[in-house]
Amino acid sequence: MTNPTLPFLPFALPEIGEEEIAEVVDTLRSGWVTTGPKARRFEQAFAEFLGEPQIECIAVNSATAGLHLALEALGIGPGDEVITTTHTFTATAEVVRYLGADVVLADIDPLTLNIAPRLVEAAITPRTKAIIPVHYAGLAVDMLAILDIARKHGLRVVEDAAHALPTTLEKELIGTMGSDATVFSFYANKTMTTGEGGMLVTRNAELAKRARVMRLHGMNRDAFDRFTAKVPSWYYEIVAPGFKYNLTDIAAALGLHQLKRLTAFQARREQIAQAYLDAFADLPLILPPLPPEGDTHSWHLFVLRLADEAVIERDVFIERMFAKGIGCSVHYIPLHLHPYWRDRYELSPEQFPHSQKAYERMLSIPLYTAMSDADVQRVIAAVREIALS
Ligand SMILES: *Cc1c(COP(=O)(O)O)cnc(C)c1O
């Protein structure tokens, strides 16, 4: 039964510790608040976290910015098509439109809710230039299949890894799989946060160079380096109309300490996910799939789906959770249902039966490190009571 004295349990909360706070204060006192030494240290620490100190890490002020920079650096533009999943946040696809290229949406695999490689291949046309797989909820996409398709058809791959930190596939961390670029998000509700922020990761030195220039107004200081040993501190050249996508040192200060805690964060998320999986096994619910044996799921989201035999409707389920003081959400309202995407590409639900059905029957329940064991038990009790009512 609901205890009316319990405070509202939000759907998501960040876990910010004293070390993060002290580092931010140190930044504020240092006099250097925008991009500087801490952003650089954060990039290096991120490369080390990925186990590849030489990999290029480019800190940006959002994952959206990172996706935009990656596609821009790959030369995506008008007349090109980029294939991605309909079951994602609009940021994944909007960056394609920033560049004047077209988005081609593909349906998902009904088991993993990740983009189905078979449908990616079916969506390829002579205009296709790239694929953006999204590691939905933190479960890796079948990247071997995606990279195979890309190789066969000469396509670029940019991974939207906003959910996938840390996630592995065949024991390799997402970010090191061999795509052209991978982009992580440090938005407030992600597995680690800098408030707002993102990281573009690539092994392609040319791509990295272009993204670094475009991250800050299209400003290039290397052009000068080639002709003189001594660059005046005030000199730069503008080589393109770039963007304002740099990460501040205030944000990087948070990131440096969140990154140190990431492995412990993942372990706690996995523990909560396992408690949910155990507690809900007998309910008329479809539970999220486990990663392959030996692999890591980041457990950014815990998505329940009402089974065919469930009598309750999804909207009612969420209302009852809220009535018990527990925040829930839906990931996602598929892109094909949003007016912009629907009208721009004349999309209908029948084209995406798996995403449509999953959407109608899904809800995301709270899963984050700041939850206490009592919070977890409270969510379990509420889900069980509602699912069995
Ligand atoms: C959060 C999210 C983004 C955007 O991340 P920002 O850092 O907020 O720009 C992109 N794609 C997916 C799948 C996301 O969940």
GROMACS .gro file of C-alpha atoms and ligand atoms in nm:
model
  404
    1MET     CA    1   0.000   0.000   0.000
    2THR     CA    2   0.109   0.356  -0.064
    3ASN     CA    3   0.264   0.536   0.226
    4PRO     CA    4   0.139   0.897   0.190
    5THR     CA    5   0.431   1.032   0.393
    6LEU     CA    6   0.694   0.922   0.141
    7PRO     CA    7   0.840   1.202  -0.070
    8PHE     CA    8   0.805   1.193  -0.449
    9LEU     CA    9   1.069   0.972  -0.611
   10PRO     CA   10   1.179   1.146  -0.932
   11PHE     CA   11   1.230   0.949  -1.252
   12ALA     CA   12   1.597   1.052  -1.260
   13LEU     CA   13   1.847   1.238  -1.042
   14PRO     CA   14   2.221   1.298  -1.083
   15GLU     CA   15   2.468   1.192  -0.814
   16ILE     CA   16   2.702   1.485  -0.752
   17GLY     CA   17   2.956   1.435  -0.471
   18GLU     CA   18   3.175   1.665  -0.263
   19GLU     CA   19   3.473   1.607  -0.495
   20GLU     CA   20   3.279   1.732  -0.795
   21ILE     CA   21   3.166   2.037  -0.597
   22ALA     CA   22   3.518   2.112  -0.473
   23GLU     CA   23   3.656   2.083  -0.828
   24VAL     CA   24   3.394   2.324  -0.962
   25VAL     CA   25   3.475   2.570  -0.682
   26ASP     CA   26   3.845   2.535  -0.764
   27THR     CA   27   3.763   2.617  -1.128
   28LEU     CA   28   3.562   2.922  -1.027
   29ARG     CA   29   3.847   3.047  -0.809
   30SER     CA   30   4.111   2.976  -1.075
   31GLY     CA   31   3.998   3.255  -1.304
   32TRP     CA   32   3.968   3.011  -1.598
   33VAL     CA   33   3.601   2.918  -1.631
   34THR     CA   34   3.560   2.836  -2.000
   35THR     CA   35   3.746   2.576  -2.209
   36GLY     CA   36   4.098   2.534  -2.076
   37PRO     CA   37   4.318   2.296  -1.880
   38LYS     CA   38   4.037   2.095  -1.719
   39ALA     CA   39   3.856   2.033  -2.048
   40ARG     CA   40   4.188   1.907  -2.188
   41ARG     CA   41   4.244   1.683  -1.883
   42PHE     CA   42   3.891   1.550  -1.914
   43GLU     CA   43   3.952   1.456  -2.278
   44GLN     CA   44   4.272   1.272  -2.182
   45ALA     CA   45   4.104   1.097  -1.889
   46PHE     CA   46   3.820   0.989  -2.118
   47ALA     CA   47   4.066   0.836  -2.367
   48GLU     CA   48   4.230   0.650  -2.079
   49PHE     CA   49   3.891   0.528  -1.957
   50LEU     CA   50   3.834   0.383  -2.304
   51GLY     CA   51   4.167   0.204  -2.262
   52GLU     CA   52   4.317   0.379  -2.562
   53PRO     CA   53   4.525   0.684  -2.457
   54GLN     CA   54   4.586   0.774  -2.825
   55ILE     CA   55   4.220   0.783  -2.931
   56GLU     CA   56   4.095   1.134  -3.014
   57CYS     CA   57   3.845   1.268  -2.760
   58ILE     CA   58   3.683   1.603  -2.831
   59ALA     CA   59   3.485   1.757  -2.547
   60VAL     CA   60   3.172   1.941  -2.657
   61ASN     CA   61   2.879   2.110  -2.487
   62SER     CA   62   2.627   1.837  -2.581
   63ALA     CA   63   2.602   1.504  -2.758
   64THR     CA   64   2.387   1.680  -3.015
   65ALA     CA   65   2.684   1.907  -3.091
   66GLY     CA   66   2.914   1.604  -3.114
   67LEU     CA   67   2.685   1.425  -3.360
   68HIS     CA   68   2.659   1.741  -3.570
   69LEU     CA   69   3.038   1.788  -3.575
   70ALA     CA   70   3.100   1.423  -3.667
   71LEU     CA   71   2.859   1.429  -3.961
   72GLU     CA   72   2.990   1.768  -4.076
   73ALA     CA   73   3.348   1.642  -4.067
   74LEU     CA   74   3.242   1.338  -4.273
   75GLY     CA   75   3.109   1.574  -4.540
   76ILE     CA   76   2.740   1.485  -4.505
   77GLY     CA   77   2.534   1.745  -4.689
   78PRO     CA   78   2.240   1.819  -4.920
   79GLY     CA   79   2.138   1.524  -5.137
   80ASP     CA   80   2.275   1.269  -4.890
   81GLU     CA   81   2.070   1.024  -4.685
   82VAL     CA   82   2.151   0.903  -4.334
   83ILE     CA   83   1.978   0.597  -4.187
   84THR     CA   84   1.886   0.583  -3.820
   85THR     CA   85   1.627   0.431  -3.588
   86THR     CA   86   1.280   0.576  -3.544
   87HIS     CA   87   1.299   0.469  -3.178
   88THR     CA   88   1.525   0.745  -3.048
   89PHE     CA   89   1.540   1.102  -2.924
   90THR     CA   90   1.503   1.364  -3.195
   91ALA     CA   91   1.864   1.484  -3.147
   92THR     CA   92   1.993   1.171  -3.324
   93ALA     CA   93   1.815   1.273  -3.643
   94GLU     CA   94   1.793   1.653  -3.625
   95VAL     CA   95   2.168   1.692  -3.680
   96VAL     CA   96   2.126   1.534  -4.024
   97ARG     CA   97   1.874   1.806  -4.110
   98TYR     CA   98   2.111   2.080  -3.981
   99LEU     CA   99   2.339   1.976  -4.269
  100GLY     CA  100   2.060   1.971  -4.527
  101ALA     CA  101   2.076   1.593  -4.569
  102ASP     CA  102   1.777   1.360  -4.540
  103VAL     CA  103   1.689   1.119  -4.262
  104VAL     CA  104   1.575   0.767  -4.345
  105LEU     CA  105   1.419   0.594  -4.045
  106ALA     CA  106   1.434   0.220  -3.988
  107ASP     CA  107   1.230   0.001  -3.751
  108ILE     CA  108   1.374  -0.182  -3.451
  109ASP     CA  109   1.430  -0.541  -3.346
  110PRO     CA  110   1.137  -0.618  -3.112
  111LEU     CA  111   1.361  -0.804  -2.864
  112THR     CA  112   1.640  -0.550  -2.814
  113LEU     CA  113   1.456  -0.235  -2.931
  114ASN     CA  114   1.777  -0.151  -3.120
  115ILE     CA  115   1.781  -0.071  -3.491
  116ALA     CA  116   1.752  -0.392  -3.695
  117PRO     CA  117   2.058  -0.434  -3.924
  118ARG     CA  118   1.844  -0.619  -4.181
  119LEU     CA  119   1.618  -0.312  -4.209
  120VAL     CA  120   1.918  -0.080  -4.233
  121GLU     CA  121   2.037  -0.276  -4.534
  122ALA     CA  122   1.688  -0.265  -4.686
  123ALA     CA  123   1.681   0.117  -4.651
  124ILE     CA  124   2.003   0.179  -4.845
  125THR     CA  125   1.969   0.379  -5.169
  126PRO     CA  126   2.231   0.530  -5.404
  127ARG     CA  127   2.209   0.848  -5.189
  128THR     CA  128   2.286   0.677  -4.856
  129LYS     CA  129   2.606   0.809  -4.696
  130ALA     CA  130   2.593   0.709  -4.330
  131ILE     CA  131   2.427   0.508  -4.053
  132ILE     CA  132   2.367   0.633  -3.698
  133PRO     CA  133   2.303   0.335  -3.469
  134VAL     CA  134   2.176   0.417  -3.117
  135HIS     CA  135   2.266   0.182  -2.831
  136TYR     CA  136   1.917   0.197  -2.687
  137ALA     CA  137   1.892   0.201  -2.306
  138GLY     CA  138   2.260   0.103  -2.289
  139LEU     CA  139   2.245  -0.232  -2.468
  140ALA     CA  140   2.491  -0.248  -2.758
  141VAL     CA  141   2.361  -0.254  -3.114
  142ASP     CA  142   2.488  -0.549  -3.320
  143MET     CA  143   2.781  -0.337  -3.440
  144LEU     CA  144   2.949  -0.624  -3.622
  145ALA     CA  145   2.647  -0.644  -3.853
  146ILE     CA  146   2.627  -0.264  -3.888
  147LEU     CA  147   2.999  -0.229  -3.965
  148ASP     CA  148   2.973  -0.515  -4.215
  149ILE     CA  149   2.687  -0.344  -4.397
  150ALA     CA  150   2.878  -0.016  -4.394
  151ARG     CA  151   3.189  -0.177  -4.540
  152LYS     CA  152   2.990  -0.358  -4.808
  153HIS     CA  153   2.812  -0.039  -4.921
  154GLY     CA  154   3.087   0.217  -4.854
  155LEU     CA  155   2.896   0.397  -4.577
  156ARG     CA  156   3.011   0.596  -4.274
  157VAL     CA  157   2.903   0.500  -3.922
  158VAL     CA  158   2.855   0.748  -3.636
  159GLU     CA  159   2.738   0.584  -3.313
  160ASP     CA  160   2.492   0.769  -3.091
  161ALA     CA  161   2.627   0.636  -2.761
  162ALA     CA  162   2.431   0.878  -2.543
  163HIS     CA  163   2.308   0.576  -2.343
  164ALA     CA  164   2.613   0.356  -2.372
  165LEU     CA  165   2.866   0.462  -2.108
  166PRO     CA  166   2.998   0.213  -2.022
  167THR     CA  167   2.867  -0.055  -2.256
  168THR     CA  168   3.064  -0.336  -2.417
  169LEU     CA  169   3.019  -0.564  -2.715
  170GLU     CA  170   3.241  -0.872  -2.742
  171LYS     CA  171   3.424  -0.723  -2.440
  172GLU     CA  172   3.516  -0.404  -2.633
  173LEU     CA  173   3.391  -0.073  -2.496
  174ILE     CA  174   3.152   0.120  -2.716
  175GLY     CA  175   3.368   0.404  -2.844
  176THR     CA  176   3.640   0.165  -2.961
  177MET     CA  177   3.439  -0.051  -3.203
  178GLY     CA  178   3.590   0.087  -3.524
  179SER     CA  179   3.311   0.311  -3.650
  180ASP     CA  180   3.403   0.656  -3.786
  181ALA     CA  181   3.300   0.831  -3.464
  182THR     CA  182   3.114   0.767  -3.139
  183VAL     CA  183   2.935   1.034  -2.939
  184PHE     CA  184   2.856   1.022  -2.565
  185SER     CA  185   2.624   1.250  -2.367
  186PHE     CA  186   2.674   1.400  -2.022
  187TYR     CA  187   2.325   1.545  -2.001
  188ALA     CA  188   2.177   1.563  -1.648
  189ASN     CA  189   2.000   1.225  -1.658
  190LYS     CA  190   2.271   1.022  -1.834
  191THR     CA  191   2.501   0.766  -1.667
  192MET     CA  192   2.745   1.044  -1.580
  193THR     CA  193   2.685   1.415  -1.607
  194THR     CA  194   2.852   1.751  -1.656
  195GLY     CA  195   2.515   1.930  -1.646
  196GLU     CA  196   2.529   1.963  -2.022
  197GLY     CA  197   2.811   1.808  -2.221
  198GLY     CA  198   2.926   1.544  -2.463
  199MET     CA  199   3.233   1.368  -2.602
  200LEU     CA  200   3.312   1.296  -2.965
  201VAL     CA  201   3.550   1.000  -2.995
  202THR     CA  202   3.730   0.894  -3.313
  203ARG     CA  203   4.045   0.726  -3.438
  204ASN     CA  204   4.031   0.933  -3.757
  205ALA     CA  205   4.286   1.216  -3.718
  206GLU     CA  206   4.139   1.417  -4.008
  207LEU     CA  207   3.789   1.398  -3.863
  208ALA     CA  208   3.922   1.501  -3.522
  209LYS     CA  209   4.108   1.797  -3.667
  210ARG     CA  210   3.802   1.924  -3.852
  211ALA     CA  211   3.577   1.873  -3.549
  212ARG     CA  212   3.821   2.067  -3.325
  213VAL     CA  213   3.821   2.358  -3.568
  214MET     CA  214   3.443   2.355  -3.614
  215ARG     CA  215   3.386   2.320  -3.238
  216LEU     CA  216   3.512   2.676  -3.196
  217HIS     CA  217   3.394   2.905  -3.477
  218GLY     CA  218   3.604   2.745  -3.752
  219MET     CA  219   3.913   2.890  -3.590
  220ASN     CA  220   4.246   2.741  -3.693
  221ARG     CA  221   4.580   2.820  -3.535
  222ASP     CA  222   4.771   2.535  -3.706
  223ALA     CA  223   4.763   2.713  -4.043
  224PHE     CA  224   5.008   2.963  -3.906
  225ASP     CA  225   5.228   2.702  -3.737
  226ARG     CA  226   5.351   2.566  -4.067
  227PHE     CA  227   5.519   2.891  -4.166
  228THR     CA  228   5.674   3.015  -3.849
  229ALA     CA  229   5.804   2.865  -3.531
  230LYS     CA  230   5.663   3.144  -3.320
  231VAL     CA  231   5.285   3.198  -3.325
  232PRO     CA  232   5.175   3.524  -3.170
  233SER     CA  233   4.918   3.445  -2.900
  234TRP     CA  234   4.660   3.673  -3.063
  235TYR     CA  235   4.678   3.520  -3.411
  236TYR     CA  236   4.421   3.283  -3.565
  237GLU     CA  237   4.258   3.220  -3.900
  238ILE     CA  238   3.891   3.148  -3.969
  239VAL     CA  239   3.871   2.866  -4.222
  240ALA     CA  240   3.494   2.792  -4.208
  241PRO     CA  241   3.175   2.924  -4.050
  242GLY     CA  242   3.204   2.703  -3.742
  243PHE     CA  243   2.996   2.654  -3.430
  244LYS     CA  244   3.013   2.737  -3.058
  245TYR     CA  245   3.024   2.384  -2.920
  246ASN     CA  246   3.314   2.389  -2.669
  247LEU     CA  247   3.281   2.239  -2.319
  248THR     CA  248   3.357   2.477  -2.030
  249ASP     CA  249   3.610   2.397  -1.758
  250ILE     CA  250   3.326   2.430  -1.506
  251ALA     CA  251   3.151   2.138  -1.677
  252ALA     CA  252   3.478   1.946  -1.726
  253ALA     CA  253   3.545   1.981  -1.350
  254LEU     CA  254   3.229   1.777  -1.289
  255GLY     CA  255   3.323   1.533  -1.563
  256LEU     CA  256   3.669   1.458  -1.421
  257HIS     CA  257   3.517   1.323  -1.099
  258GLN     CA  258   3.206   1.164  -1.250
  259LEU     CA  259   3.437   0.967  -1.479
  260LYS     CA  260   3.635   0.835  -1.181
  261ARG     CA  261   3.309   0.704  -1.033
  262LEU     CA  262   3.170   0.562  -1.357
  263THR     CA  263   3.265   0.198  -1.293
  264ALA     CA  264   3.108   0.210  -0.947
  265PHE     CA  265   2.803   0.387  -1.092
  266GLN     CA  266   2.760   0.109  -1.350
  267ALA     CA  267   2.789  -0.161  -1.083
  268ARG     CA  268   2.513   0.003  -0.878
  269ARG     CA  269   2.290   0.043  -1.185
  270GLU     CA  270   2.343  -0.324  -1.270
  271GLN     CA  271   2.255  -0.423  -0.914
  272ILE     CA  272   1.927  -0.228  -0.931
  273ALA     CA  273   1.849  -0.370  -1.278
  274GLN     CA  274   1.907  -0.722  -1.148
  275ALA     CA  275   1.677  -0.658  -0.851
  276TYR     CA  276   1.405  -0.546  -1.094
  277LEU     CA  277   1.458  -0.842  -1.327
  278ASP     CA  278   1.430  -1.085  -1.034
  279ALA     CA  279   1.127  -0.914  -0.884
  280PHE     CA  280   0.928  -0.883  -1.206
  281ALA     CA  281   0.994  -1.224  -1.363
  282ASP     CA  282   0.644  -1.358  -1.286
  283LEU     CA  283   0.450  -1.047  -1.402
  284PRO     CA  284   0.274  -0.997  -1.738
  285LEU     CA  285   0.560  -0.774  -1.847
  286ILE     CA  286   0.828  -0.797  -2.113
  287LEU     CA  287   1.157  -0.730  -1.934
  288PRO     CA  288   1.463  -0.575  -2.096
  289PRO     CA  289   1.708  -0.828  -2.243
  290LEU     CA  290   2.042  -0.896  -2.075
  291PRO     CA  291   2.363  -0.822  -2.265
  292PRO     CA  292   2.548  -1.116  -2.422
  293GLU     CA  293   2.737  -1.330  -2.168
  294GLY     CA  294   3.045  -1.143  -2.044
  295ASP     CA  295   2.935  -0.806  -2.180
  296THR     CA  296   2.835  -0.487  -1.996
  297HIS     CA  297   2.500  -0.309  -2.019
  298SER     CA  298   2.518   0.049  -1.894
  299TRP     CA  299   2.155   0.026  -1.770
  300HIS     CA  300   2.092   0.390  -1.853
  301LEU     CA  301   1.723   0.302  -1.881
  302PHE     CA  302   1.506   0.023  -1.744
  303VAL     CA  303   1.219  -0.016  -1.990
  304LEU     CA  304   0.919  -0.233  -1.909
  305ARG     CA  305   0.667  -0.339  -2.172
  306LEU     CA  306   0.319  -0.465  -2.099
  307ALA     CA  307   0.286  -0.819  -2.235
  308ASP     CA  308   0.002  -0.906  -2.473
  309GLU     CA  309  -0.190  -1.070  -2.187
  310ALA     CA  310  -0.166  -0.761  -1.963
  311VAL     CA  311  -0.505  -0.596  -1.915
  312ILE     CA  312  -0.393  -0.258  -1.786
  313GLU     CA  313  -0.309   0.020  -2.034
  314ARG     CA  314   0.030   0.187  -2.036
  315ASP     CA  315  -0.103   0.537  -1.964
  316VAL     CA  316  -0.300   0.405  -1.666
  317PHE     CA  317   0.008   0.218  -1.540
  318ILE     CA  318   0.211   0.541  -1.542
  319GLU     CA  319  -0.073   0.738  -1.377
  320ARG     CA  320  -0.087   0.482  -1.096
  321MET     CA  321   0.290   0.497  -1.050
  322PHE     CA  322   0.265   0.876  -1.016
  323ALA     CA  323  -0.025   0.832  -0.772
  324LYS     CA  324   0.217   0.626  -0.563
  325GLY     CA  325   0.470   0.908  -0.581
  326ILE     CA  326   0.700   0.748  -0.839
  327GLY     CA  327   0.808   0.928  -1.154
  328CYS     CA  328   0.811   0.733  -1.481
  329SER     CA  329   0.878   0.822  -1.842
  330VAL     CA  330   0.851   0.683  -2.196
  331HIS     CA  331   1.154   0.631  -2.421
  332TYR     CA  332   1.061   0.723  -2.679
  333ILE     CA  333   0.765   0.868  -2.860
  334PRO     CA  334   0.906   0.738  -3.190
  335LEU     CA  335   1.019   0.995  -3.443
  336HIS     CA  336   0.759   0.879  -3.697
  337LEU     CA  337   0.482   1.006  -3.467
  338HIS     CA  338   0.620   1.358  -3.421
  339PRO     CA  339   0.461   1.616  -3.654
  340TYR     CA  340   0.789   1.738  -3.800
  341TRP     CA  341   0.926   1.395  -3.895
  342ARG     CA  342   0.586   1.251  -3.986
  343ASP     CA  343   0.502   1.536  -4.223
  344ARG     CA  344   0.851   1.589  -4.365
  345TYR     CA  345   0.879   1.226  -4.474
  346GLU     CA  346   0.509   1.126  -4.493
  347LEU     CA  347   0.557   0.856  -4.231
  348SER     CA  348   0.291   0.631  -4.083
  349PRO     CA  349   0.293   0.384  -3.790
  350GLU     CA  350   0.240   0.087  -4.025
  351GLN     CA  351   0.593   0.142  -4.159
  352PHE     CA  352   0.737   0.084  -3.809
  353PRO     CA  353   0.525  -0.191  -3.650
  354HIS     CA  354   0.780  -0.297  -3.385
  355SER     CA  355   0.861   0.054  -3.265
  356GLN     CA  356   0.493   0.147  -3.269
  357LYS     CA  357   0.387  -0.153  -3.062
  358ALA     CA  358   0.677  -0.110  -2.819
  359TYR     CA  359   0.593   0.260  -2.777
  360GLU     CA  360   0.226   0.191  -2.702
  361ARG     CA  361   0.313  -0.062  -2.430
  362MET     CA  362   0.633   0.074  -2.271
  363LEU     CA  363   0.731   0.273  -1.967
  364SER     CA  364   1.067   0.354  -1.810
  365ILE     CA  365   1.093   0.322  -1.434
  366PRO     CA  366   1.349   0.498  -1.208
  367LEU     CA  367   1.700   0.350  -1.216
  368TYR     CA  368   1.984   0.566  -1.091
  369THR     CA  369   2.269   0.551  -0.844
  370ALA     CA  370   2.120   0.806  -0.604
  371MET     CA  371   1.833   0.562  -0.530
  372SER     CA  372   1.852   0.392  -0.192
  373ASP     CA  373   1.770   0.023  -0.146
  374ALA     CA  374   1.442   0.138   0.009
  375ASP     CA  375   1.365   0.341  -0.306
  376VAL     CA  376   1.429   0.031  -0.517
  377GLN     CA  377   1.198  -0.179  -0.297
  378ARG     CA  378   0.935   0.091  -0.320
  379VAL     CA  379   0.945   0.084  -0.701
  380ILE     CA  380   0.930  -0.297  -0.698
  381ALA     CA  381   0.627  -0.298  -0.467
  382ALA     CA  382   0.446  -0.038  -0.680
  383VAL     CA  383   0.514  -0.216  -1.012
  384ARG     CA  384   0.406  -0.553  -0.867
  385GLU     CA  385   0.086  -0.412  -0.719
  386ILE     CA  386  -0.014  -0.230  -1.038
  387ALA     CA  387   0.079  -0.515  -1.274
  388LEU     CA  388  -0.120  -0.766  -1.066
  389SER     CA  389  -0.425  -0.544  -1.014
  390LIG     C1  390   2.034   1.245  -2.449
  390LIG     C2  391   2.037   1.195  -2.590
  390LIG     C3  392   2.095   1.269  -2.694
  390LIG     C4  393   2.135   1.411  -2.679
  390LIG     O1  394   2.226   1.434  -2.580
  390LIG     P1  395   2.258   1.586  -2.539
  390LIG     O2  396   2.387   1.573  -2.464
  390LIG     O3  397   2.145   1.630  -2.453
  390LIG     O4  398   2.269   1.664  -2.664
  390LIG     C5  399   2.107   1.211  -2.818
  390LIG     N1  400   2.062   1.087  -2.842
  390LIG     C6  401   2.005   1.013  -2.745
  390LIG     C7  402   1.961   0.874  -2.778
  390LIG     C8  403   1.989   1.065  -2.617
  390LIG     O5  404   1.930   0.992  -2.522
   0.00000   0.00000   0.00000
